[in-house]
Tab-separated table of C-alpha atoms in Angstrom:
chain	number	residue	atom	x	y	z
T	1	MET	CA	101.165	106.660	104.887
T	2	ALA	CA	99.172	109.867	105.153
T	3	SER	CA	99.699	110.894	101.577
T	4	ASP	CA	100.573	109.396	98.191
T	5	CYS	CA	104.324	109.069	97.546
T	6	ARG	CA	104.071	109.786	93.829
T	7	GLU	CA	104.687	113.477	94.531
T	8	THR	CA	107.673	112.606	96.730
T	9	LEU	CA	109.411	110.838	93.860
T	10	GLU	CA	108.749	113.745	91.488
T	11	ILE	CA	109.994	116.343	93.964
T	12	VAL	CA	113.153	114.453	94.931
T	13	ALA	CA	113.989	113.717	91.311
T	14	GLY	CA	114.070	117.462	90.712
T	15	ASN	CA	112.021	117.174	87.557
T	16	GLY	CA	110.812	120.740	87.430
T	17	LEU	CA	107.624	120.153	89.380
T	18	SER	CA	104.533	121.361	87.584
T	19	LEU	CA	101.484	122.009	89.660
T	20	ASP	CA	99.228	120.871	86.871
T	21	GLY	CA	100.882	117.427	87.124
T	22	SER	CA	100.622	116.757	83.370
T	23	PHE	CA	103.367	114.841	81.607
T	24	GLY	CA	101.531	114.172	78.359
T	25	THR	CA	102.890	114.653	74.870
T	26	ALA	CA	102.992	118.293	73.855
T	27	VAL	CA	101.169	119.405	70.713
T	28	LEU	CA	103.632	119.847	67.843
T	29	GLU	CA	103.701	123.221	66.100
T	30	PRO	CA	104.559	123.653	62.438
T	31	SER	CA	107.813	125.434	63.282
T	32	SER	CA	110.993	123.395	63.569
T	33	ARG	CA	111.712	124.541	67.096
T	34	VAL	CA	109.335	125.206	69.917
T	35	LYS	CA	110.723	127.059	72.887
T	36	PRO	CA	109.420	126.026	76.307
T	37	SER	CA	107.022	128.596	77.572
T	38	SER	CA	106.507	129.660	81.134
T	39	GLN	CA	103.489	130.857	82.977
T	40	PRO	CA	102.782	132.072	86.483
T	41	ARG	CA	102.056	129.253	88.894
T	42	PRO	CA	98.411	129.259	89.979
T	43	SER	CA	98.141	129.976	93.664
T	44	THR	CA	95.457	129.836	96.255
T	45	ASP	CA	97.307	132.539	98.141
T	46	ARG	CA	95.238	135.713	97.862
T	47	VAL	CA	97.457	137.868	100.027
T	48	SER	CA	100.983	136.712	99.266
T	49	PRO	CA	102.656	137.356	95.872
T	50	LEU	CA	104.341	133.931	95.800
T	51	ASN	CA	103.862	133.254	92.083
T	52	ASP	CA	107.198	131.876	90.927
T	53	GLU	CA	107.687	131.244	87.237
T	54	ILE	CA	107.596	127.512	86.487
T	55	PRO	CA	108.693	126.074	83.107
T	56	VAL	CA	105.777	124.468	81.315
T	57	SER	CA	106.435	121.975	78.543
T	58	ASN	CA	102.915	120.571	78.266
T	59	PRO	CA	99.491	122.113	77.836
T	60	VAL	CA	97.570	122.715	81.035
T	61	VAL	CA	94.959	120.060	81.628
T	62	ALA	CA	91.702	121.020	83.229
T	63	ALA	CA	91.295	119.650	86.732
T	64	ASP	CA	88.110	117.773	85.824
T	65	GLU	CA	89.393	116.429	82.474
T	66	PRO	CA	89.491	112.604	82.204
T	67	ALA	CA	92.842	110.924	82.664
T	68	ALA	CA	92.998	109.706	79.060
T	69	SER	CA	93.422	113.262	77.770
T	70	THR	CA	96.623	113.874	79.725
T	71	GLY	CA	98.655	111.612	77.471
T	72	LYS	CA	99.644	109.470	80.470
T	73	SER	CA	96.973	106.829	80.132
T	74	ARG	CA	98.114	103.505	78.768
T	75	SER	CA	96.219	100.336	78.026
T	76	ARG	CA	96.078	97.535	80.538
T	77	THR	CA	97.944	95.306	78.074
T	78	GLU	CA	100.839	97.775	77.808
T	79	ARG	CA	101.147	98.388	81.544
T	80	GLY	CA	100.338	94.876	82.680
T	81	TRP	CA	97.538	93.944	85.022
T	82	MET	CA	99.874	93.179	87.909
T	83	SER	CA	101.594	96.551	87.665
T	84	ASP	CA	98.213	98.199	88.196
T	85	VAL	CA	97.567	96.025	91.242
T	86	VAL	CA	100.974	96.960	92.658
T	87	GLU	CA	100.320	100.654	91.992
T	88	LEU	CA	96.975	100.353	93.750
T	89	THR	CA	98.733	99.389	96.985
T	90	LYS	CA	101.030	102.464	97.027
T	91	PRO	CA	104.263	100.424	97.111
T	92	ARG	CA	106.554	103.279	98.161
T	93	ILE	CA	104.497	103.879	101.294
T	94	VAL	CA	104.527	100.125	101.984
T	95	THR	CA	108.319	100.123	101.655
T	96	MET	CA	108.678	102.988	104.127
T	97	ILE	CA	106.413	101.214	106.618
T	98	LEU	CA	108.411	97.992	106.312
T	99	VAL	CA	111.655	99.876	106.970
T	100	THR	CA	110.244	101.434	110.140
T	101	THR	CA	108.841	98.052	111.174
T	102	VAL	CA	112.295	96.499	110.924
T	103	ALA	CA	113.832	99.361	112.911
T	104	SER	CA	111.216	99.100	115.654
T	105	ALA	CA	111.646	95.327	115.917
T	106	LEU	CA	115.427	95.692	116.172
T	107	ILE	CA	115.088	98.332	118.886
T	108	ALA	CA	112.706	96.125	120.872
T	109	GLY	CA	115.081	93.175	120.536
T	110	THR	CA	115.534	90.298	118.106
T	111	ALA	CA	115.903	87.497	120.673
T	112	THR	CA	112.280	86.428	120.291
T	113	LEU	CA	112.184	86.657	116.481
T	114	SER	CA	113.177	83.688	114.352
T	115	LEU	CA	113.415	83.803	110.570
T	116	VAL	CA	109.871	82.470	110.409
T	117	ASP	CA	108.695	85.224	112.770
T	118	TRP	CA	110.361	87.822	110.565
T	119	PHE	CA	108.637	86.348	107.517
T	120	TRP	CA	105.168	86.571	109.048
T	121	LEU	CA	105.855	90.066	110.376
T	122	MET	CA	107.039	91.506	107.061
T	123	ILE	CA	104.430	89.824	104.872
T	124	GLY	CA	101.566	90.564	107.271
T	125	THR	CA	102.594	94.198	107.737
T	126	GLY	CA	103.086	94.682	104.001
T	127	LEU	CA	99.644	93.240	103.202
T	128	ILE	CA	97.856	95.440	105.752
T	129	ALA	CA	99.723	98.541	104.590
T	130	GLY	CA	98.987	97.740	100.947
T	131	SER	CA	95.341	97.130	101.744
T	132	ALA	CA	95.050	100.507	103.478
T	133	GLY	CA	96.659	102.283	100.525
T	134	ALA	CA	94.361	100.510	98.081
T	135	ALA	CA	91.276	101.324	100.157
T	136	ASN	CA	92.336	104.963	100.194
T	137	GLN	CA	92.539	104.984	96.394
T	138	VAL	CA	89.140	103.317	96.032
T	139	TRP	CA	87.553	105.823	98.407
T	140	GLU	CA	89.073	108.811	96.602
T	141	SER	CA	88.748	107.536	93.030
T	142	VAL	CA	86.160	110.171	92.064
T	143	ILE	CA	88.132	112.998	93.683
T	144	ASP	CA	91.333	111.740	92.056
T	145	LEU	CA	89.849	112.543	88.641
T	146	ARG	CA	89.944	116.225	89.584
T	147	MET	CA	93.724	116.242	90.057
T	148	PRO	CA	96.029	115.616	87.073
T	149	ARG	CA	98.684	113.966	89.260
T	150	THR	CA	96.210	111.283	90.453
T	151	ALA	CA	93.768	111.008	87.539
T	152	ASN	CA	95.700	108.116	85.985
T	153	ARG	CA	95.684	105.878	89.030
T	154	PRO	CA	94.331	102.373	88.301
T	155	VAL	CA	90.726	102.949	89.439
T	156	PRO	CA	90.049	106.504	88.179
T	157	GLY	CA	92.084	105.676	85.067
T	158	GLY	CA	89.649	102.853	84.301
T	159	ARG	CA	92.217	100.055	84.282
T	160	LEU	CA	90.820	98.394	87.405
T	161	SER	CA	87.134	98.273	88.240
T	162	ARG	CA	85.992	99.493	91.616
T	163	GLY	CA	84.615	96.055	92.464
T	164	LEU	CA	87.902	94.317	91.686
T	165	ALA	CA	89.848	96.925	93.652
T	166	ILE	CA	87.574	96.401	96.675
T	167	ALA	CA	88.059	92.633	96.413
T	168	ILE	CA	91.853	93.050	96.310
T	169	THR	CA	91.740	95.465	99.241
T	170	SER	CA	89.614	93.155	101.381
T	171	SER	CA	91.651	90.046	100.602
T	172	MET	CA	94.960	91.712	101.428
T	173	GLY	CA	93.692	93.213	104.673
T	174	ILE	CA	92.186	89.971	105.961
T	175	ALA	CA	95.229	87.921	104.934
T	176	GLY	CA	97.647	90.407	106.516
T	177	ALA	CA	95.792	90.518	109.822
T	178	ALA	CA	95.554	86.713	109.916
T	179	MET	CA	99.280	86.304	109.250
T	180	LEU	CA	100.212	88.741	111.992
T	181	TRP	CA	97.824	87.093	114.446
T	182	LEU	CA	99.008	83.543	113.743
T	183	GLY	CA	102.692	84.367	113.284
T	184	ASN	CA	103.339	87.163	115.783
T	185	GLY	CA	100.422	87.326	118.173
T	186	MET	CA	97.236	89.198	118.910
T	187	VAL	CA	98.804	92.572	119.796
T	188	PRO	CA	100.687	93.174	116.504
T	189	ALA	CA	97.603	92.072	114.594
T	190	GLY	CA	95.404	94.369	116.679
T	191	VAL	CA	97.724	97.314	116.002
T	192	GLY	CA	97.594	96.527	112.287
T	193	ILE	CA	93.788	96.446	112.281
T	194	ALA	CA	93.617	99.697	114.273
T	195	THR	CA	96.007	101.340	111.814
T	196	TRP	CA	93.851	100.264	108.862
T	197	LEU	CA	90.635	101.498	110.448
T	198	LEU	CA	92.134	104.859	111.443
T	199	TYR	CA	93.724	105.468	108.054
T	200	VAL	CA	90.808	104.375	105.892
T	201	LEU	CA	87.686	105.194	107.907
T	202	VAL	CA	88.851	108.312	109.778
T	203	TYR	CA	91.768	109.980	107.992
T	204	THR	CA	90.572	109.493	104.407
T	205	PRO	CA	87.126	111.137	104.792
T	206	MET	CA	88.617	113.889	106.988
T	207	LYS	CA	90.755	115.130	104.084
T	208	THR	CA	87.773	116.891	102.530
T	209	ARG	CA	86.392	118.172	105.849
T	210	THR	CA	89.157	119.634	108.023
T	211	SER	CA	92.860	120.430	107.931
T	212	TRP	CA	93.218	118.383	111.124
T	213	ASN	CA	93.430	115.395	108.778
T	214	THR	CA	97.226	115.780	108.810
T	215	THR	CA	97.356	115.111	112.558
T	216	VAL	CA	95.146	112.028	112.256
T	217	GLY	CA	97.190	110.870	109.283
T	218	ALA	CA	100.406	111.324	111.270
T	219	ILE	CA	99.042	109.065	114.015
T	220	ALA	CA	97.957	106.436	111.498
T	221	GLY	CA	101.332	106.643	109.784
T	222	ALA	CA	103.235	106.152	113.047
T	223	LEU	CA	101.185	103.316	114.549
T	224	PRO	CA	102.893	100.573	112.470
T	225	VAL	CA	106.037	100.940	114.605
T	226	PHE	CA	104.132	99.104	117.340
T	227	MET	CA	103.534	96.180	114.999
T	228	GLY	CA	107.260	95.506	114.796
T	229	TYR	CA	107.969	96.603	118.355
T	230	THR	CA	105.388	94.321	120.009
T	231	ALA	CA	106.159	91.435	117.656
T	232	ALA	CA	109.755	91.496	118.955
T	233	GLY	CA	108.672	91.350	122.598
T	234	GLY	CA	108.096	95.022	123.366
T	235	SER	CA	105.093	96.361	125.245
T	236	LEU	CA	102.617	99.067	124.288
T	237	THR	CA	103.615	100.913	127.470
T	238	ASP	CA	107.398	100.998	126.851
T	239	ILE	CA	109.083	104.396	126.580
T	240	PRO	CA	111.264	103.392	123.582
T	241	GLY	CA	108.177	102.314	121.647
T	242	TRP	CA	106.449	105.635	122.235
T	243	MET	CA	109.584	107.575	121.318
T	244	LEU	CA	109.686	105.673	118.041
T	245	PHE	CA	106.037	106.526	117.541
T	246	GLY	CA	106.808	110.170	118.302
T	247	VAL	CA	109.642	110.313	115.783
T	248	LEU	CA	107.432	108.929	113.000
T	249	ALA	CA	104.420	111.094	113.880
T	250	CYS	CA	106.405	114.335	114.219
T	251	TRP	CA	108.409	113.704	111.053
T	252	GLN	CA	105.217	113.679	109.011
T	253	TYR	CA	104.502	117.371	109.683
T	254	PRO	CA	107.453	118.860	107.750
T	255	HIS	CA	107.256	116.034	105.218
T	256	PHE	CA	103.587	116.450	104.330
T	257	MET	CA	103.438	120.212	104.796
T	258	ALA	CA	105.993	120.425	102.005
T	259	ILE	CA	103.786	118.240	99.809
T	260	ALA	CA	100.680	120.217	100.766
T	261	TRP	CA	102.393	123.459	99.776
T	262	LEU	CA	103.736	122.213	96.443
T	263	TYR	CA	100.354	120.782	95.442
T	264	ARG	CA	98.141	123.336	97.144
T	265	THR	CA	96.412	124.412	93.913
T	266	GLN	CA	95.453	120.859	92.976
T	267	TYR	CA	94.356	120.104	96.529
T	268	ALA	CA	92.180	123.221	96.542
T	269	ASN	CA	90.623	122.394	93.172
T	270	ALA	CA	89.832	118.875	94.356
T	271	GLY	CA	88.221	120.108	97.576
T	272	PHE	CA	90.826	118.853	100.055
T	273	GLN	CA	91.016	120.802	103.305
T	274	MET	CA	94.780	120.974	103.767
T	275	THR	CA	96.596	123.504	105.951
T	276	THR	CA	97.950	125.195	102.834
T	277	THR	CA	94.500	125.558	101.281
T	278	VAL	CA	92.765	126.743	104.453
T	279	GLU	CA	95.608	129.159	105.306
T	280	PRO	CA	97.340	129.767	101.946
T	281	THR	CA	100.146	132.096	103.080
T	282	GLY	CA	102.165	129.131	104.389
T	283	ARG	CA	102.610	130.528	107.906
T	284	HIS	CA	100.653	127.779	109.645
T	285	ALA	CA	102.301	125.075	107.565
T	286	ALA	CA	105.718	126.475	108.420
T	287	TRP	CA	105.096	126.628	112.159
T	288	GLN	CA	103.758	123.065	112.150
T	289	SER	CA	106.888	121.969	110.281
T	290	ILE	CA	109.140	123.704	112.821
T	291	ALA	CA	107.248	122.175	115.750
T	292	GLY	CA	107.397	118.729	114.148
T	293	SER	CA	111.143	118.993	113.551
T	294	LEU	CA	111.811	120.048	117.141
T	295	ALA	CA	109.583	117.302	118.562
T	296	LEU	CA	111.267	114.698	116.355
T	297	ALA	CA	114.684	115.601	117.762
T	298	THR	CA	113.299	115.608	121.313
T	299	CYS	CA	111.882	112.092	120.963
T	300	GLY	CA	115.202	110.863	119.614
T	301	VAL	CA	117.131	112.402	122.506
T	302	VAL	CA	114.780	110.873	125.083
T	303	MET	CA	115.334	107.500	123.434
T	304	ALA	CA	119.104	108.036	123.724
T	305	TRP	CA	118.829	108.341	127.516
T	306	PHE	CA	116.089	105.708	127.991
T	307	PRO	CA	117.107	102.980	125.518
T	308	ALA	CA	115.417	100.218	127.519
T	309	GLY	CA	112.814	102.276	129.360
T	310	GLU	CA	115.080	103.307	132.242
T	311	LEU	CA	117.508	106.206	132.509
T	312	VAL	CA	121.019	105.260	131.405
T	313	VAL	CA	123.785	107.828	131.899
T	314	SER	CA	126.724	106.798	129.745
T	315	ILE	CA	129.048	107.852	126.966
T	316	ALA	CA	126.739	106.065	124.536
T	317	SER	CA	123.839	108.258	125.661
T	318	VAL	CA	125.861	111.433	125.138
T	319	ALA	CA	127.147	110.267	121.755
T	320	ALA	CA	123.659	109.275	120.597
T	321	THR	CA	122.293	112.657	121.705
T	322	VAL	CA	124.908	114.520	119.678
T	323	LEU	CA	124.290	112.349	116.612
T	324	ILE	CA	120.516	112.722	116.788
T	325	LEU	CA	120.726	116.492	117.125
T	326	ALA	CA	123.164	116.638	114.206
T	327	ALA	CA	120.933	114.405	112.090
T	328	SER	CA	117.800	116.428	112.918
T	329	TRP	CA	119.289	119.880	112.378
T	330	PRO	CA	119.026	119.995	108.548
T	331	LEU	CA	115.268	119.415	108.692
T	332	LEU	CA	114.791	122.096	111.344
T	333	ARG	CA	116.898	124.519	109.308
T	334	ALA	CA	114.861	123.752	106.184
T	335	SER	CA	111.640	124.352	108.144
T	336	LEU	CA	112.949	127.691	109.406
T	337	ASN	CA	113.896	128.676	105.862
T	338	PHE	CA	110.407	127.782	104.683
T	339	ARG	CA	108.970	129.957	107.460
T	340	ALA	CA	111.146	132.881	106.367
T	341	THR	CA	110.435	132.435	102.655
T	342	PRO	CA	107.467	130.167	101.882
T	343	ASN	CA	107.876	129.212	98.245
T	344	ASP	CA	108.320	126.106	96.118
T	345	GLN	CA	112.110	126.101	96.413
T	346	THR	CA	112.200	126.109	100.223
T	347	ALA	CA	109.328	123.605	100.398
T	348	ARG	CA	111.135	121.243	98.046
T	349	LYS	CA	114.301	121.445	100.143
T	350	MET	CA	112.272	120.671	103.257
T	351	MET	CA	110.829	117.634	101.482
T	352	ARG	CA	114.255	116.378	100.452
T	353	TRP	CA	115.771	116.800	103.902
T	354	SER	CA	112.837	114.971	105.486
T	355	LEU	CA	113.708	111.906	103.417
T	356	VAL	CA	117.305	112.032	104.668
T	357	VAL	CA	116.677	112.899	108.319
T	358	LEU	CA	114.180	110.126	109.132
T	359	PRO	CA	116.417	107.141	108.252
T	360	ALA	CA	119.388	108.880	109.870
T	361	VAL	CA	117.576	109.331	113.191
T	362	LEU	CA	116.178	105.783	113.068
T	363	LEU	CA	119.681	104.425	112.445
T	364	VAL	CA	121.087	106.248	115.482
T	365	MET	CA	118.179	105.046	117.655
T	366	THR	CA	118.672	101.462	116.480
T	367	LEU	CA	122.409	101.564	117.201
T	368	ARG	CA	121.784	103.095	120.625
T	369	ALA	CA	119.370	100.323	121.553
T	370	ALA	CA	121.977	97.738	120.613
T	371	LEU	CA	124.702	99.251	122.877
């Protein structure tokens, strides 16, 4: 939830990531064949010669150029009004939050959740998460124009007015909180409201002020586990709930440090204070990724031995420990490789492994809680 997932899809798809983010139509030359050119990747790194050659098939678009000039902009009629509303809510982030909500509810126990309870939990959580993502886009709509990868979002792209986007954001947030309160209780609703406030009013403005925004964003991104956990009968003081929170919060360091590295030039041009723009050699980002990977595995192991809040010494605990360490290892190895050689290739591998490791660890934790 701490960052847009558009870059995640591009990186995982292996589409030859271009830091200028432009996918517009290239200008045709008179010749019958035009060979793709390559140019050095711009870098904010003033002391490290990490300027890999990146294939460029489109002209470079200036960071402050309007979205329409990138060739990506399409009319509202072509895209459809509803598709712009869906894009406003950052649906991939909403999907990830719903998956972790289901896992946390299953770990807490399903005895108290009926089908109706599940309905209110999923719809309410999805609405609050979508509202937070939309509010983030409204807040950053001016800054988004400075980055080619975000300039064509619904608000900066001119397809949705700021007023309409605010109305959608407010309606979704209020409806989501009300559904959680009426369907699942005051605590899940309170966690949802706290998540929204932290993400929108604290994390979002911090992005242009301090690199500590990643830590605040990690907390905001992990809090939704308590929505599912408390809705299923868990308590805010339970060890399993906090280990779930720890897994989600720690996972976000290698995940978002990879994104921050791959888009460090755009972030710097837009004025974002990310770790990779404040300290452009990648050393700090790498160490934070290593620490996050180690802490993620630790939280999973603790959960294996305290599945219900009390120490349980059993074969299941040993087996879960082995599985969690095995599932976590690829992300730690990718973080270590990024520390040894901070470049786009190692960062992209760290990103890809983060998307595999998180569901794997959550699956093991869920199975352990059921045994």
